[in-house]
């Protein structure tokens, strides 16, 4: 999704004088500098901090949240093709 957005922004720059600000602690600024035809960049020194990846299951465990199995969004589908195993349609024929 972000790649598409960058393509649209680059195309828009050809038509209108807009200002784009991209911020990231991990991006390779030279790639964006080159992609946007030598756009100026600013670098602020700082430290990196360790990042812990957590997933929904972890958040549910930590918060002790209980999922109501009767909720539409909590119903597992019988179809195992994508969608994270959840039923994405609005019918209640389960």
CSV table of N, CA and C in Angstrom, one decimal, residues 54-92:
chain,number,residue,atom,x,y,z
A,54,UNK,N,4.5,-7.7,19.1
A,54,UNK,CA,3.4,-8.4,19.8
A,54,UNK,C,2.3,-8.6,18.8
A,55,UNK,N,1.6,-9.7,19.0
A,55,UNK,CA,0.5,-10.0,18.1
A,55,UNK,C,-0.8,-10.0,18.9
A,56,UNK,N,-1.9,-10.0,18.2
A,56,UNK,CA,-3.2,-10.0,18.9
A,56,UNK,C,-3.3,-11.0,20.0
A,57,UNK,N,-2.8,-12.2,19.8
A,57,UNK,CA,-2.9,-13.2,20.8
A,57,UNK,C,-2.2,-12.7,22.1
A,58,UNK,N,-1.1,-12.1,21.9
A,58,UNK,CA,-0.3,-11.6,23.1
A,58,UNK,C,-1.1,-10.5,23.8
A,59,UNK,N,-1.7,-9.6,23.1
A,59,UNK,CA,-2.5,-8.5,23.7
A,59,UNK,C,-3.7,-9.1,24.4
A,60,UNK,N,-4.3,-10.1,23.9
A,60,UNK,CA,-5.5,-10.7,24.6
A,60,UNK,C,-5.0,-11.3,25.9
A,61,UNK,N,-3.9,-12.0,25.8
A,61,UNK,CA,-3.4,-12.6,27.0
A,61,UNK,C,-3.0,-11.6,28.1
A,62,UNK,N,-2.3,-10.6,27.7
A,62,UNK,CA,-1.8,-9.5,28.6
A,62,UNK,C,-3.0,-8.8,29.3
A,63,UNK,N,-4.0,-8.4,28.5
A,63,UNK,CA,-5.1,-7.7,29.0
A,63,UNK,C,-6.2,-8.6,29.6
A,64,UNK,N,-6.0,-9.9,29.4
A,64,UNK,CA,-7.0,-10.9,29.9
A,64,UNK,C,-8.4,-10.6,29.3
A,65,UNK,N,-8.4,-10.1,28.1
A,65,UNK,CA,-9.6,-9.8,27.4
A,65,UNK,C,-10.2,-11.2,26.9
A,66,UNK,N,-11.5,-11.4,27.1
A,66,UNK,CA,-12.2,-12.6,26.7
A,66,UNK,C,-13.0,-12.3,25.5
A,67,UNK,N,-12.8,-13.0,24.4
A,67,UNK,CA,-13.6,-12.8,23.2
A,67,UNK,C,-14.9,-13.5,23.3
A,68,UNK,N,-16.0,-12.8,23.0
A,68,UNK,CA,-17.3,-13.4,23.1
A,68,UNK,C,-17.5,-14.2,21.8
A,69,UNK,N,-17.6,-15.5,22.0
A,69,UNK,CA,-17.7,-16.4,20.8
A,69,UNK,C,-18.9,-16.2,20.0
A,70,UNK,N,-19.9,-15.5,20.5
A,70,UNK,CA,-21.2,-15.3,19.7
A,70,UNK,C,-21.0,-14.1,18.8
A,71,UNK,N,-20.0,-13.2,19.0
A,71,UNK,CA,-19.8,-12.0,18.2
A,71,UNK,C,-19.6,-12.4,16.7
A,72,UNK,N,-20.1,-11.7,15.8
A,72,UNK,CA,-20.0,-12.0,14.3
A,72,UNK,C,-18.5,-12.1,14.0
A,73,UNK,N,-17.7,-11.1,14.4
A,73,UNK,CA,-16.3,-11.1,14.0
A,73,UNK,C,-15.5,-12.2,14.6
A,74,UNK,N,-16.0,-12.9,15.6
A,74,UNK,CA,-15.2,-13.9,16.3
A,74,UNK,C,-15.5,-15.3,15.8
A,75,UNK,N,-16.5,-15.4,14.9
A,75,UNK,CA,-16.9,-16.7,14.4
A,75,UNK,C,-15.8,-17.3,13.4
A,76,UNK,N,-15.4,-18.4,13.6
A,76,UNK,CA,-14.5,-19.1,12.7
A,76,UNK,C,-15.3,-19.6,11.5
A,77,UNK,N,-14.7,-19.5,10.3
A,77,UNK,CA,-15.3,-20.0,9.1
A,77,UNK,C,-14.9,-21.4,8.9
A,78,UNK,N,-15.7,-22.1,8.1
A,78,UNK,CA,-15.4,-23.5,7.8
A,78,UNK,C,-14.4,-23.5,6.6
A,79,UNK,N,-14.3,-22.4,5.9
A,79,UNK,CA,-13.5,-22.2,4.8
A,79,UNK,C,-12.1,-21.8,5.2
A,80,UNK,N,-11.1,-22.6,4.8
A,80,UNK,CA,-9.7,-22.3,5.3
A,80,UNK,C,-8.9,-21.5,4.3
A,81,UNK,N,-9.6,-20.8,3.3
A,81,UNK,CA,-8.9,-20.1,2.3
A,81,UNK,C,-8.8,-18.6,2.7
A,82,UNK,N,-7.7,-18.2,3.3
A,82,UNK,CA,-7.4,-16.8,3.6
A,82,UNK,C,-8.4,-16.3,4.7
A,83,UNK,N,-8.2,-14.9,4.9
A,83,UNK,CA,-9.1,-14.2,5.9
A,83,UNK,C,-8.8,-14.5,7.3
A,84,UNK,N,-7.6,-15.1,7.6
A,84,UNK,CA,-7.2,-15.4,8.9
A,84,UNK,C,-8.1,-16.4,9.6
A,85,UNK,N,-8.9,-17.2,8.8
A,85,UNK,CA,-9.8,-18.2,9.4
A,85,UNK,C,-11.0,-17.6,10.0
A,86,UNK,N,-11.3,-16.4,9.8
A,86,UNK,CA,-12.5,-15.8,10.3
A,86,UNK,C,-13.6,-15.6,9.2
A,87,UNK,N,-14.8,-15.7,9.6
A,87,UNK,CA,-15.9,-15.5,8.7
A,87,UNK,C,-16.1,-14.0,8.4
A,88,UNK,N,-15.9,-13.7,7.1
A,88,UNK,CA,-16.0,-12.3,6.7
A,88,UNK,C,-17.3,-11.9,6.1
A,89,UNK,N,-18.2,-12.9,6.0
A,89,UNK,CA,-19.5,-12.5,5.4
A,89,UNK,C,-20.5,-12.2,6.5
A,90,UNK,N,-21.6,-11.6,6.2
A,90,UNK,CA,-22.6,-11.1,7.2
A,90,UNK,C,-23.7,-12.1,7.4
A,91,UNK,N,-23.7,-13.3,6.9
A,91,UNK,CA,-24.8,-14.2,7.1
A,91,UNK,C,-24.6,-14.9,8.5
A,92,UNK,N,-25.7,-15.3,9.0
A,92,UNK,CA,-25.6,-16.0,10.4
A,92,UNK,C,-26.1,-17.4,10.2
